[in-house]
CSV table of C-alpha atoms and ligand atoms in Angstrom, one decimal:
chain,number,residue,atom,x,y,z
P,1,MET,CA,146.8,46.9,117.7
P,2,LYS,CA,144.0,44.9,116.7
P,3,SER,CA,142.9,44.1,120.4
P,4,ARG,CA,142.3,47.5,121.3
P,5,ILE,CA,139.9,47.7,118.1
P,6,LYS,CA,138.6,44.3,119.2
P,7,ASN,CA,138.2,45.9,122.7
P,8,ILE,CA,136.0,48.7,121.3
P,9,PHE,CA,133.7,46.5,119.0
P,10,ASP,CA,133.3,43.7,121.8
P,11,ARG,CA,131.2,46.4,123.8
P,12,VAL,CA,129.1,47.5,121.0
P,13,GLU,CA,125.8,45.8,120.8
P,14,GLU,CA,124.9,47.3,117.5
P,15,ASP,CA,125.8,45.9,114.0
P,16,LEU,CA,128.0,48.5,112.6
P,17,ASP,CA,129.7,48.3,109.5
P,18,ALA,CA,132.6,50.4,110.8
P,19,ILE,CA,133.6,53.1,113.5
P,20,PHE,CA,134.8,56.3,112.4
P,21,ILE,CA,137.6,58.2,114.9
P,22,TYR,CA,137.5,62.0,113.1
P,23,ASN,CA,139.5,64.5,114.5
P,24,SER,CA,139.2,68.2,114.2
P,25,THR,CA,142.0,70.7,115.0
P,26,LYS,CA,143.5,70.9,118.8
P,27,PRO,CA,142.0,70.6,121.1
P,28,HIS,CA,139.5,68.8,119.5
P,29,VAL,CA,141.6,65.6,118.6
P,30,ASP,CA,140.1,62.5,120.1
P,31,MET,CA,142.6,60.4,122.1
P,32,THR,CA,140.7,57.5,121.1
P,33,PHE,CA,142.8,58.1,117.6
P,34,PHE,CA,146.0,57.2,119.8
P,35,TYR,CA,144.3,54.6,121.9
P,36,VAL,CA,143.7,52.7,118.0
P,37,THR,CA,146.9,53.8,116.3
P,38,ARG,CA,149.6,53.9,119.4
P,39,LEU,CA,151.3,56.7,118.0
P,40,VAL,CA,153.2,58.4,120.4
P,41,VAL,CA,154.5,61.6,117.9
P,42,GLY,CA,152.4,63.9,115.8
P,43,GLU,CA,149.6,66.5,116.2
P,44,TYR,CA,147.0,64.5,113.7
P,45,GLU,CA,144.4,67.3,113.3
P,46,GLY,CA,141.9,66.5,110.5
P,47,CYS,CA,142.7,63.0,110.4
P,48,GLY,CA,140.9,59.9,110.7
P,49,ALA,CA,140.9,56.3,111.7
P,50,LEU,CA,138.5,54.3,109.8
P,51,LEU,CA,138.0,50.5,112.0
P,52,TYR,CA,136.2,47.6,110.7
P,53,PRO,CA,134.4,44.5,113.1
P,54,ASP,CA,137.2,42.2,111.7
P,55,HIS,CA,139.7,44.4,113.8
P,56,SER,CA,141.5,46.0,111.0
P,57,GLY,CA,141.8,49.6,110.2
P,58,GLU,CA,142.8,52.3,108.0
P,59,LEU,CA,143.8,56.1,108.6
P,60,MET,CA,143.2,59.4,106.8
P,61,ILE,CA,146.4,61.3,107.2
P,62,SER,CA,147.4,64.9,106.5
P,63,ALA,CA,150.3,64.8,104.3
P,64,LEU,CA,152.5,66.3,107.0
P,65,GLU,CA,152.3,63.6,109.3
P,66,ALA,CA,152.3,60.5,106.9
P,67,GLU,CA,155.2,59.7,107.6
P,68,SER,CA,155.1,60.0,111.3
P,69,ALA,CA,152.1,57.6,111.0
P,70,LYS,CA,153.9,54.6,109.2
P,71,LYS,CA,154.7,53.8,112.7
P,72,ALA,CA,151.1,52.8,113.3
P,73,ASP,CA,151.4,50.1,110.9
P,74,MET,CA,147.9,50.6,109.1
P,75,PRO,CA,146.9,51.4,105.6
P,76,MET,CA,146.9,54.8,105.0
P,77,GLU,CA,146.0,57.3,102.6
P,78,SER,CA,148.1,60.8,102.6
P,79,ILE,CA,145.8,63.7,102.3
P,80,LYS,CA,147.2,66.7,101.0
P,81,LYS,CA,144.0,69.0,100.3
P,82,ARG,CA,140.3,69.5,101.4
P,83,GLU,CA,139.3,68.0,98.3
P,84,ASP,CA,141.0,64.7,99.2
P,85,ARG,CA,139.8,64.2,102.4
P,86,GLU,CA,136.3,64.7,101.0
P,87,GLU,CA,137.0,62.3,98.3
P,88,TRP,CA,138.3,59.6,100.8
P,89,MET,CA,135.4,59.9,103.4
P,90,LYS,CA,132.7,59.6,100.3
P,91,GLN,CA,134.7,56.7,99.0
P,92,LYS,CA,135.2,54.7,102.4
P,93,LEU,CA,131.8,56.0,104.0
P,94,GLY,CA,129.5,56.4,100.9
P,95,ASP,CA,128.4,52.6,100.8
P,96,LEU,CA,128.0,52.0,104.7
P,97,ASP,CA,125.0,51.7,106.6
P,98,LYS,CA,125.8,52.0,110.2
P,99,ILE,CA,128.6,54.0,111.5
P,100,GLY,CA,129.8,54.2,115.0
P,101,VAL,CA,131.1,57.4,116.4
P,102,ASN,CA,132.8,58.6,119.5
P,103,ALA,CA,130.1,61.6,119.9
P,104,SER,CA,131.6,63.2,123.0
P,105,GLU,CA,134.7,64.4,121.2
P,106,LEU,CA,133.3,64.6,117.4
P,107,THR,CA,132.3,68.1,116.9
P,108,TYR,CA,129.5,69.0,115.4
P,109,ARG,CA,131.4,70.1,112.1
P,110,GLY,CA,132.9,66.8,112.0
P,111,TYR,CA,129.7,65.2,112.2
P,112,LYS,CA,128.4,67.3,109.6
P,113,LYS,CA,131.3,66.3,107.1
P,114,ILE,CA,130.7,62.4,107.9
P,115,LYS,CA,126.9,63.3,106.9
P,116,ASP,CA,127.9,64.6,103.8
P,117,SER,CA,129.9,61.5,102.8
P,118,SER,CA,127.2,59.1,103.6
P,119,ASP,CA,123.6,58.6,104.2
P,120,ALA,CA,124.6,55.7,106.7
P,121,GLU,CA,122.8,55.4,110.2
P,122,ILE,CA,125.3,57.6,112.8
P,123,ILE,CA,125.5,55.8,116.0
P,124,ASP,CA,126.9,57.0,119.3
P,125,ILE,CA,129.4,54.5,120.7
P,126,SER,CA,131.2,57.0,123.1
P,127,ASP,CA,130.3,54.9,126.1
P,128,GLU,CA,131.4,51.8,125.0
P,129,ILE,CA,134.6,53.6,123.9
P,130,ALA,CA,135.0,55.0,127.5
P,131,GLU,CA,134.7,51.8,128.6
P,132,ALA,CA,137.3,50.1,126.6
P,133,ARG,CA,139.7,53.0,127.3
P,134,ASN,CA,139.2,52.8,131.1
P,135,ILE,CA,140.7,48.9,131.3
P,136,LYS,CA,144.3,49.8,130.7
P,137,ASP,CA,146.7,46.8,128.9
P,138,ASP,CA,150.4,46.5,129.9
P,139,GLU,CA,152.1,49.0,127.4
P,140,GLU,CA,149.6,51.5,128.8
P,141,ILE,CA,150.3,50.7,132.1
P,142,GLU,CA,153.8,51.0,131.5
P,143,ARG,CA,153.5,54.4,130.3
P,144,ILE,CA,151.6,55.4,133.3
P,145,ARG,CA,154.0,53.8,135.8
P,146,GLU,CA,156.6,55.8,134.0
P,147,ALA,CA,154.9,59.1,134.3
P,148,CYS,CA,153.7,58.6,137.8
P,149,LYS,CA,157.9,57.9,138.7
P,150,ILE,CA,158.4,61.1,137.0
P,151,VAL,CA,156.2,63.0,139.2
P,152,SER,CA,156.8,61.2,142.5
P,153,GLU,CA,160.4,62.3,142.3
P,154,VAL,CA,159.3,66.1,141.5
P,155,ALA,CA,156.8,66.1,144.0
P,156,GLU,CA,159.9,65.5,146.7
P,157,GLU,CA,162.3,67.7,145.0
P,158,ILE,CA,160.1,71.0,144.7
P,159,VAL,CA,160.4,71.3,148.5
P,160,GLU,CA,163.9,72.3,148.0
P,161,TYR,CA,162.5,75.5,146.2
P,162,VAL,CA,160.2,76.1,148.8
P,163,GLU,CA,160.7,79.5,151.0
P,164,PRO,CA,159.2,82.2,152.2
P,165,GLY,CA,158.9,85.0,149.6
P,166,VAL,CA,158.9,82.7,146.7
P,167,LYS,CA,155.9,83.1,144.2
P,168,GLU,CA,153.7,80.5,143.5
P,169,TYR,CA,154.5,80.8,139.7
P,170,GLU,CA,157.7,80.4,140.0
P,171,LEU,CA,157.4,77.0,141.9
P,172,ALA,CA,154.8,75.9,139.1
P,173,ALA,CA,157.9,76.9,136.8
P,174,GLU,CA,160.4,74.7,138.4
P,175,ILE,CA,157.8,71.8,138.7
P,176,SER,CA,157.3,71.9,135.1
P,177,TYR,CA,161.1,72.4,134.0
P,178,MET,CA,162.1,69.3,136.5
P,179,VAL,CA,159.1,67.2,134.8
P,180,LYS,CA,160.5,67.8,131.2
P,181,LYS,CA,164.2,67.2,132.3
P,182,LYS,CA,162.8,63.7,133.7
P,183,GLY,CA,161.8,62.5,130.4
P,184,ALA,CA,158.2,63.9,130.3
P,185,THR,CA,156.8,65.6,126.9
P,186,GLY,CA,155.4,68.3,129.2
P,187,ASP,CA,152.5,68.9,132.4
P,188,ALA,CA,149.6,66.7,131.7
P,189,PHE,CA,147.4,69.7,132.6
P,190,ASP,CA,147.9,73.6,134.1
P,191,ILE,CA,149.9,72.9,137.4
P,192,ILE,CA,148.5,73.9,140.6
P,193,SER,CA,150.8,75.6,142.7
P,194,SER,CA,149.1,77.3,145.8
P,195,SER,CA,149.6,78.7,149.0
P,196,GLY,CA,147.9,80.0,151.9
P,197,PRO,CA,144.5,80.7,151.5
P,198,ASN,CA,144.8,79.8,148.1
P,199,THR,CA,144.9,76.5,148.8
P,200,ALA,CA,141.5,75.9,149.7
P,201,GLU,CA,140.6,76.3,146.0
P,202,PRO,CA,140.9,72.5,144.6
P,203,HIS,CA,141.0,74.0,141.0
P,204,TYR,CA,143.1,77.1,141.8
P,205,THR,CA,146.2,77.3,139.2
P,206,ALA,CA,149.0,79.3,140.0
P,207,GLY,CA,149.3,83.2,140.7
P,208,ASP,CA,151.8,85.9,141.9
P,209,ARG,CA,151.3,85.5,145.8
P,210,GLU,CA,154.1,84.7,147.9
P,211,VAL,CA,154.7,81.7,150.1
P,212,LYS,CA,154.5,83.0,153.9
P,213,LYS,CA,155.8,81.1,156.9
P,214,GLY,CA,153.2,79.1,159.0
P,215,GLU,CA,151.1,78.2,155.9
P,216,PHE,CA,150.1,75.2,153.7
P,217,VAL,CA,151.4,75.0,150.2
P,218,LEU,CA,149.9,72.6,147.5
P,219,PHE,CA,151.5,71.0,144.5
P,220,ASP,CA,149.0,69.4,142.0
P,221,PHE,CA,150.5,68.2,138.7
P,222,GLY,CA,151.2,65.6,136.3
P,223,ALA,CA,153.6,64.3,133.7
P,224,LEU,CA,152.9,63.6,129.9
P,225,TYR,CA,154.7,60.5,129.1
P,226,LYS,CA,154.2,58.8,125.6
P,227,ARG,CA,151.1,60.1,125.4
P,228,TYR,CA,149.7,59.3,129.1
P,229,VAL,CA,149.3,61.2,131.9
P,230,SER,CA,150.2,60.9,135.9
P,231,ASP,CA,148.0,62.9,138.6
P,232,ILE,CA,149.4,63.7,141.9
P,233,THR,CA,149.2,65.9,144.9
P,234,ARG,CA,151.4,66.9,147.8
P,235,THR,CA,150.6,69.2,150.3
P,236,TYR,CA,153.4,70.9,152.7
P,237,VAL,CA,153.7,73.2,156.0
P,238,VAL,CA,156.2,76.5,155.5
P,239,GLY,CA,158.3,77.1,158.4
P,240,LYS,CA,156.0,75.9,161.8
P,241,VAL,CA,152.9,73.7,162.0
P,242,LYS,CA,149.7,74.8,163.9
P,243,ASP,CA,147.7,72.0,165.5
P,244,LYS,CA,145.2,72.8,163.2
P,245,GLN,CA,147.2,72.1,160.3
P,246,LYS,CA,148.3,68.8,161.6
P,247,ARG,CA,144.7,67.5,162.4
P,248,MET,CA,143.9,68.4,158.9
P,249,TYR,CA,146.4,66.5,157.3
P,250,GLU,CA,146.4,63.4,159.5
P,251,THR,CA,142.4,63.2,158.6
P,252,VAL,CA,143.0,63.7,154.9
P,253,LEU,CA,146.1,60.9,154.9
P,254,GLU,CA,143.5,58.6,157.3
P,255,ALA,CA,140.9,59.3,154.7
P,256,GLN,CA,143.0,58.2,151.6
P,257,ASN,CA,144.2,55.0,153.7
P,258,ALA,CA,140.4,54.0,154.3
P,259,ALA,CA,139.9,54.4,150.6
P,260,LEU,CA,143.0,52.7,149.4
P,261,ASP,CA,141.9,49.7,151.6
P,262,MET,CA,138.8,49.3,149.9
P,263,ILE,CA,140.2,49.1,146.3
P,264,GLU,CA,140.1,45.9,144.7
P,265,ALA,CA,137.8,44.4,141.4
P,266,GLY,CA,134.5,44.0,142.2
P,267,VAL,CA,134.1,47.2,144.5
P,268,LYS,CA,131.6,49.8,143.5
P,269,GLY,CA,133.7,53.2,143.1
P,270,GLU,CA,131.1,55.0,145.4
P,271,ASP,CA,132.3,52.7,148.1
P,272,VAL,CA,135.4,53.7,147.7
P,273,HIS,CA,134.8,57.2,147.7
P,274,ASN,CA,132.6,56.7,150.6
P,275,ALA,CA,135.0,55.3,152.8
P,276,ALA,CA,137.2,58.5,152.6
P,277,ALA,CA,133.9,60.4,153.1
P,278,GLU,CA,133.0,58.7,156.2
P,279,VAL,CA,136.5,59.3,158.0
P,280,ILE,CA,136.3,63.2,157.1
P,281,ASN,CA,132.9,63.4,158.1
P,282,SER,CA,133.5,61.9,161.4
P,283,THR,CA,136.1,64.7,162.4
P,284,GLU,CA,135.2,68.4,163.0
P,285,PHE,CA,135.8,69.0,159.3
P,286,GLU,CA,132.7,67.4,158.5
P,287,GLY,CA,131.4,68.6,155.1
P,288,LYS,CA,134.7,70.2,154.0
P,289,PHE,CA,135.3,67.2,151.4
P,290,THR,CA,133.8,68.8,148.6
P,291,HIS,CA,134.5,66.8,145.5
P,292,GLY,CA,134.6,63.1,144.1
P,293,LEU,CA,137.5,60.7,145.7
P,294,GLY,CA,138.9,60.5,142.3
P,295,HIS,CA,138.8,59.9,138.6
P,296,SER,CA,140.3,57.6,135.8
P,297,ILE,CA,143.5,59.0,134.2
P,298,GLY,CA,144.9,57.2,130.7
P,299,LEU,CA,145.3,59.0,127.3
P,300,SER,CA,143.2,62.0,129.3
P,301,VAL,CA,143.6,63.4,132.5
P,302,HIS,CA,140.0,62.9,133.0
P,303,ASP,CA,139.5,59.7,131.3
P,304,GLY,CA,136.0,58.8,131.1
P,305,THR,CA,134.8,57.5,135.1
P,306,GLY,CA,135.4,58.4,138.5
P,307,LEU,CA,135.2,57.4,141.8
P,308,SER,CA,132.2,59.1,143.3
P,309,PRO,CA,128.6,59.1,144.8
P,310,SER,CA,127.3,60.1,141.1
P,311,VAL,CA,129.3,57.4,139.2
P,312,ASP,CA,127.7,53.9,139.1
P,313,ILE,CA,131.0,51.6,138.3
P,314,THR,CA,132.6,48.2,139.5
P,315,LEU,CA,136.2,48.4,140.1
P,316,GLU,CA,137.8,45.9,137.5
P,317,PRO,CA,141.6,44.8,136.9
P,318,GLY,CA,143.3,47.2,134.7
P,319,MET,CA,141.3,50.2,135.7
P,320,ILE,CA,143.5,53.5,137.1
P,321,PHE,CA,142.3,55.8,139.3
P,322,THR,CA,143.6,58.9,141.4
P,323,VAL,CA,142.5,58.6,145.0
P,324,GLU,CA,142.6,62.2,146.2
P,325,PRO,CA,140.4,63.1,149.4
P,326,GLY,CA,140.9,66.8,150.6
P,327,ILE,CA,139.8,69.2,153.0
P,328,TYR,CA,139.1,72.4,152.6
P,329,LEU,CA,138.4,75.9,154.4
P,330,PRO,CA,137.8,78.8,152.8
P,331,GLY,CA,139.6,81.9,153.8
P,332,TYR,CA,142.1,79.4,155.7
P,333,GLY,CA,143.7,76.6,153.4
P,334,GLY,CA,143.2,73.5,152.2
P,335,VAL,CA,144.9,69.7,152.2
P,336,ARG,CA,144.6,67.5,149.3
P,337,ILE,CA,146.9,64.0,149.0
P,338,GLU,CA,146.6,62.4,145.5
P,339,ASP,CA,148.1,59.3,144.5
P,340,ASN,CA,147.8,56.7,141.3
P,341,VAL,CA,146.7,53.4,141.5
P,342,VAL,CA,145.8,50.4,139.4
P,343,VAL,CA,143.2,48.0,140.3
P,344,LYS,CA,144.3,44.4,140.6
P,345,GLU,CA,142.3,41.5,141.2
P,346,ASP,CA,142.9,41.5,145.0
P,347,GLY,CA,143.9,44.6,145.5
P,348,TYR,CA,145.7,47.6,143.8
P,349,GLU,CA,149.3,49.1,142.5
P,350,MET,CA,150.5,52.3,144.2
P,351,LEU,CA,152.1,54.0,140.9
P,352,THR,CA,152.9,57.1,142.7
P,353,SER,CA,155.5,56.9,145.5
P,354,ALA,CA,156.4,60.4,146.8
P,355,ASP,CA,156.6,60.6,150.6
P,356,LYS,CA,153.3,61.3,152.6
P,357,GLU,CA,154.5,62.2,155.6
P,358,LEU,CA,153.3,65.5,157.0
P,359,LYS,CA,156.4,67.8,156.0
P,360,VAL,CA,157.5,71.0,157.4
P,361,ILE,CA,159.6,72.9,155.0
V,1,LIG,MN1,143.1,64.5,139.8
């Protein structure tokens, strides 16, 4: 526990008296709360974690979750009503001079409540928090590995349900059910289950379109396991494959392999993206890879950084990314292949394992 609080403080240059992670109501609950407490069960709306430079911490917990929060093994105050919260914050924050907050997750209302409790200078340390969270420790990697195992199995098993006439949302429902049956808490995000021209929309979800023979089907989904996520995409062809579909698929797979070959500690994220983009842009599909190559995953699906020309990062051991090149032809269809990797000193470990040979269902 201490090492995660240390991870954050080590990156902060300001001489802070404390860091206050303050949750509002869902979806404005800061995942950093779970990073430092390691709590798996509970919502923790309106709760807070006060962290000190000696790497200790204490919690402000609503009464109904006080029992669950004991697992954090940190001193805590159980809050029964609003006045209790105001009292706790005044007592704990009132005498401090400099408080660090995660401004990218703190609501404006939460910020005002901190201001009402203290005259301290409020310092945004969201970049430092994101950087700390980007390097996963062994426990985090293990949870993401399990989340990846679940989706890898489902990505192969969903093929059994694909046939002409089945609706996109029916396939999404099967995925969701299978993910839970394998031990996940739920989906990591809204499942993308698309067919035909809809596969050309990278952030489609699922509609009532029926799968047709000769078209692509694309599934992009993730599992939430002990608060950590995975994120996989597989694209298949239904019935009979056309030459153009085959060329699209092979190009995306080649692009992904070119990117994977680049991944190791010390490499620039944008160079990994460019390796994939160059493969695609050297073909008839030039310009049809329209998004960044990947993003970090962890407690969130977009966990703070990415592999793209617009993000300046150097890969470090313990970072976990999606690698997901795609080709999108509006009105026709799209192909995306997505896997999750953890960066190693001299390469990477592949966390997802679903088969990637072009599959005609
Ligand atoms: Mn993704």
